[in-house]
mmCIF file of C-alpha atoms in Angstrom:
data_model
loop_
_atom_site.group_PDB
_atom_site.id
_atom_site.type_symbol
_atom_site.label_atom_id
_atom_site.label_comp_id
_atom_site.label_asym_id
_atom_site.label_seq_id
_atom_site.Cartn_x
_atom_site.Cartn_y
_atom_site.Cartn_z
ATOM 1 C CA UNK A 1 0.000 0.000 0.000
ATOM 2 C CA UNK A 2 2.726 2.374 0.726
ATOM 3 C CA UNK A 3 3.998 2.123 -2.611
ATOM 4 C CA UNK A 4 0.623 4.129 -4.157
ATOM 5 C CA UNK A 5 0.722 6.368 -1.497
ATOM 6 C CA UNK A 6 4.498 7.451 -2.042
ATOM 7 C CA UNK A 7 4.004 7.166 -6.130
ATOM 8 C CA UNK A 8 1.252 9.509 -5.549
ATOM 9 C CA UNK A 9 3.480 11.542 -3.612
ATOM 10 C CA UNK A 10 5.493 12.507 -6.259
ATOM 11 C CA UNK A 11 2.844 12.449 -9.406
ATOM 12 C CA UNK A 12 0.825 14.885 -7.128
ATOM 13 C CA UNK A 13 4.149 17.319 -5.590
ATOM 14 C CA UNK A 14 2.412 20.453 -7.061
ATOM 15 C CA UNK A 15 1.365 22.529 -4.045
ATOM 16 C CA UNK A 16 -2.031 23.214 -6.843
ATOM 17 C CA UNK A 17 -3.059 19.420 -5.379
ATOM 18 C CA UNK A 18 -2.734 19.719 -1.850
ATOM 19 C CA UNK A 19 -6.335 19.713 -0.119
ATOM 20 C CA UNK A 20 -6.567 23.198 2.055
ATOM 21 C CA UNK A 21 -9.566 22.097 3.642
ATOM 22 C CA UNK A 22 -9.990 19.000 5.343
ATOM 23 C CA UNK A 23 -13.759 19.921 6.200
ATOM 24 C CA UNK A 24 -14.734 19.289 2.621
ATOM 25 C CA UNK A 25 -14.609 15.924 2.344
ATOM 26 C CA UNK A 26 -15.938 14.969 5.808
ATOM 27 C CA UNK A 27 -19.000 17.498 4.672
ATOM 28 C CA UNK A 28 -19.352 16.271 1.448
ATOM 29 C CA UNK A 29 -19.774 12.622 2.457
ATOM 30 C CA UNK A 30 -21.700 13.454 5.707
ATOM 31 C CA UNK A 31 -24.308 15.541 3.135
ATOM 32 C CA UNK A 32 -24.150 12.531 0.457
ATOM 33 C CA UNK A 33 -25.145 10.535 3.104
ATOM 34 C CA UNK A 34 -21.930 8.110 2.262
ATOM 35 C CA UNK A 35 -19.085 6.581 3.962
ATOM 36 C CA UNK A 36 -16.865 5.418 1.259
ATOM 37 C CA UNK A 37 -13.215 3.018 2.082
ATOM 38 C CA UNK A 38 -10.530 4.757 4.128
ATOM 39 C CA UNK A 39 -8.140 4.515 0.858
ATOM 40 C CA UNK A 40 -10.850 6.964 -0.254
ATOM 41 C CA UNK A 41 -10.534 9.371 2.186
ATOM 42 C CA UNK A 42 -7.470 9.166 2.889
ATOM 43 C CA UNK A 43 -6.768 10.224 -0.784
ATOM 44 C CA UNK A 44 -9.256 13.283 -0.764
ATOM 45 C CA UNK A 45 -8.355 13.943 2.632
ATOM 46 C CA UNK A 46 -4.639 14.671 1.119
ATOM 47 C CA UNK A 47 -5.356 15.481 -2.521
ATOM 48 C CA UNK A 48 -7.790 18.246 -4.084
ATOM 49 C CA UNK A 49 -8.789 17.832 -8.000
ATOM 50 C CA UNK A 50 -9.936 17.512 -10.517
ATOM 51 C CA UNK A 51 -7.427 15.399 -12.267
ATOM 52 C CA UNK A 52 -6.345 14.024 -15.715
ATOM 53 C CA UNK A 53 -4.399 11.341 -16.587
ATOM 54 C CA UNK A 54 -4.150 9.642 -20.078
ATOM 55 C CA UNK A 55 -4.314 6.219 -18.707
ATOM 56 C CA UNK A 56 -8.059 6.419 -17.922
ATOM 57 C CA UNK A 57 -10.005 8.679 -19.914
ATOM 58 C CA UNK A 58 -11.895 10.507 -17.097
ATOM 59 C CA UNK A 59 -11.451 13.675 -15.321
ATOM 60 C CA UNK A 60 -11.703 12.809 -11.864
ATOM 61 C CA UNK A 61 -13.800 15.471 -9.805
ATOM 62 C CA UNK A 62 -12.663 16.742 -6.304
ATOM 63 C CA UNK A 63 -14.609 15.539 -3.531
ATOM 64 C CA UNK A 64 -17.369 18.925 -3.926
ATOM 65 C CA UNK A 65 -18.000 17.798 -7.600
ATOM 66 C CA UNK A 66 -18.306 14.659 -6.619
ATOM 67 C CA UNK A 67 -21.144 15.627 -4.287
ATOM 68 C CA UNK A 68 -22.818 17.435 -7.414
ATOM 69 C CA UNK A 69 -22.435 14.941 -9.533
ATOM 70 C CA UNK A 70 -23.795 12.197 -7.451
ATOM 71 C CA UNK A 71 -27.001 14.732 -6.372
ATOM 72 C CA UNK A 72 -27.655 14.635 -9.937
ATOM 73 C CA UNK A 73 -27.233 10.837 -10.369
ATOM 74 C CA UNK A 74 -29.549 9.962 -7.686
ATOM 75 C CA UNK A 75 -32.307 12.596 -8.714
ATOM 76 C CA UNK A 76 -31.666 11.653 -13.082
ATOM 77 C CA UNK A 77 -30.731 8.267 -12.686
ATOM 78 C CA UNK A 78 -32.376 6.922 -9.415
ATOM 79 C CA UNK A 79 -28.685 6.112 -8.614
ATOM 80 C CA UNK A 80 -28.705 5.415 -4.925
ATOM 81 C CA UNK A 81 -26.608 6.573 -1.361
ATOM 82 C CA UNK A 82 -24.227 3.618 -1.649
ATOM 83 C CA UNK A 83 -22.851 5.031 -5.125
ATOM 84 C CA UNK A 84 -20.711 8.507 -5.818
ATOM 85 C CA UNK A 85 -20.133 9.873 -9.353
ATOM 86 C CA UNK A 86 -16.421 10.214 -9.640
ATOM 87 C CA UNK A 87 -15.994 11.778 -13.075
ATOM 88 C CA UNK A 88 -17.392 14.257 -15.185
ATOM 89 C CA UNK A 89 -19.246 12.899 -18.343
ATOM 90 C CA UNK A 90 -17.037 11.304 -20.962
ATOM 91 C CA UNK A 91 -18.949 9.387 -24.145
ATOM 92 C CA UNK A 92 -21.754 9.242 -22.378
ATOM 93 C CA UNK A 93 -19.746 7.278 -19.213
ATOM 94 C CA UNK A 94 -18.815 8.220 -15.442
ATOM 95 C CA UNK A 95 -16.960 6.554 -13.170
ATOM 96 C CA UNK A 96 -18.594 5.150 -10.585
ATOM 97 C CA UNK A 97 -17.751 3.960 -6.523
ATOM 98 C CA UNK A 98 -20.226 1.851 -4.764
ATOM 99 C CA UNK A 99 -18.900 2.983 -1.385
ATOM 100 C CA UNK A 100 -20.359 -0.793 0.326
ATOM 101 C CA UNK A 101 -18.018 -3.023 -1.757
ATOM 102 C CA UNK A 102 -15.729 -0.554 -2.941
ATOM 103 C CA UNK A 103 -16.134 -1.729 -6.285
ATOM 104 C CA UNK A 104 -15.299 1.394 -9.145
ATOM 105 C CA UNK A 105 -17.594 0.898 -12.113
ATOM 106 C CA UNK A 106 -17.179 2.147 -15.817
ATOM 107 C CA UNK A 107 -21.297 2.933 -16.140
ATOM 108 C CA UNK A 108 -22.564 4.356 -19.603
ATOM 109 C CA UNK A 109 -25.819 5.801 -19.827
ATOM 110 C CA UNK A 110 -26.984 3.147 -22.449
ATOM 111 C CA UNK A 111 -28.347 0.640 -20.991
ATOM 112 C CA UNK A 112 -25.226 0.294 -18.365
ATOM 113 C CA UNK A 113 -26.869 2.401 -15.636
ATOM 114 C CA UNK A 114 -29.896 -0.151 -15.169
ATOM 115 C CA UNK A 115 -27.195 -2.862 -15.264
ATOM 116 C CA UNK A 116 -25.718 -1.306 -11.984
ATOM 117 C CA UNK A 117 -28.732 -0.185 -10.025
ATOM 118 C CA UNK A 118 -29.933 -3.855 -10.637
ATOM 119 C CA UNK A 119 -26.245 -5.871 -9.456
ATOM 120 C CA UNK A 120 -25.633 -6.751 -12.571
ATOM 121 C CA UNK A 121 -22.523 -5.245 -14.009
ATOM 122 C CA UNK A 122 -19.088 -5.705 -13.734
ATOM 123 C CA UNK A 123 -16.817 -3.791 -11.778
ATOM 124 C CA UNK A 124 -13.833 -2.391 -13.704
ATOM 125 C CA UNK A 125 -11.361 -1.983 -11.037
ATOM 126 C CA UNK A 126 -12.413 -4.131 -7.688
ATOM 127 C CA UNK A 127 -11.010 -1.408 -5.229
ATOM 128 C CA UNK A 128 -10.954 2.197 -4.974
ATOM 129 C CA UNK A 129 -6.902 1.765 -4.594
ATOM 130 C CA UNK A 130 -6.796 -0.781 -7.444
ATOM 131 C CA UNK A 131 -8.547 2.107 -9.756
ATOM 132 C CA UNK A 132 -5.752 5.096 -8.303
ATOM 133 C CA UNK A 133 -3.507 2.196 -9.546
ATOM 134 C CA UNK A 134 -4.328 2.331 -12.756
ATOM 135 C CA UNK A 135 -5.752 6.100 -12.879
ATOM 136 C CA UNK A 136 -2.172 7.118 -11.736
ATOM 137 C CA UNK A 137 -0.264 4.614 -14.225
ATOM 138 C CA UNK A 138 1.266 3.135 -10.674
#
């Protein structure tokens, strides 16, 4: 485990990352009604997007857009408190964490959204710290 956190360390050095306010995430997921893995907060607890990286092509939203992004899931999509939106839109896909088994879930808006809400689609990375893994390129 040590090795993500001191890869991410050095990918994320740029003051520009470093989270100011430690309220925000506790708020966020206290609001969203969510209490996602501790790899998960421990990562927003430390690091403050968005962020890009070419080896997954999704911006990953900051713990506040996360909470606006998942409002609109659950009111749109009937998406419900166990799952955040963790990326903005991208061919008509988000990312998505289902905070009780951790699972992070490539969900497209054909067809795949029904798949989730119903159990029935694969996860695409089986742990929030699998998916900064491969995010990351770690």
């Amino acid at each position: 485990m040590n090795n993500l956190f001191n890869s991410l360390e050095i990918i994320l050095h740029d003051d520009l990352y470093k989270r100011t306010d430690k309220n925000q995430v506790q708020d966020s997921l206290v609001r969203l009604e969510s209490n996602p893995s501790n790899t998960f907060k421990w990562f927003y607890n430390r690091y403050e997007g968005p962020f890009w990286e070419e080896s997954v092509a999704f911006e990953l939203l900051d713990i506040t857009e996360i909470e606006s992004h998942t409002r609109s899931a659950r009111v749109e999509h009937n998406f419900t408190k166990q799952y955040l939106v963790l990326s903005e839109m991208s061919a008509n896909a988000v990312l998505v964490l289902d905070t009780l088994t951790d699972h992070v879930f490539t969900v497209d808006f054909e067809g795949g959204d029904e798949k989730l809400l119903r159990g029935e689609l694969d996860p695409t990375w089986l742990t929030f710290y699998e998916f900064l893994n491969a995010y990351f390129d770690i």
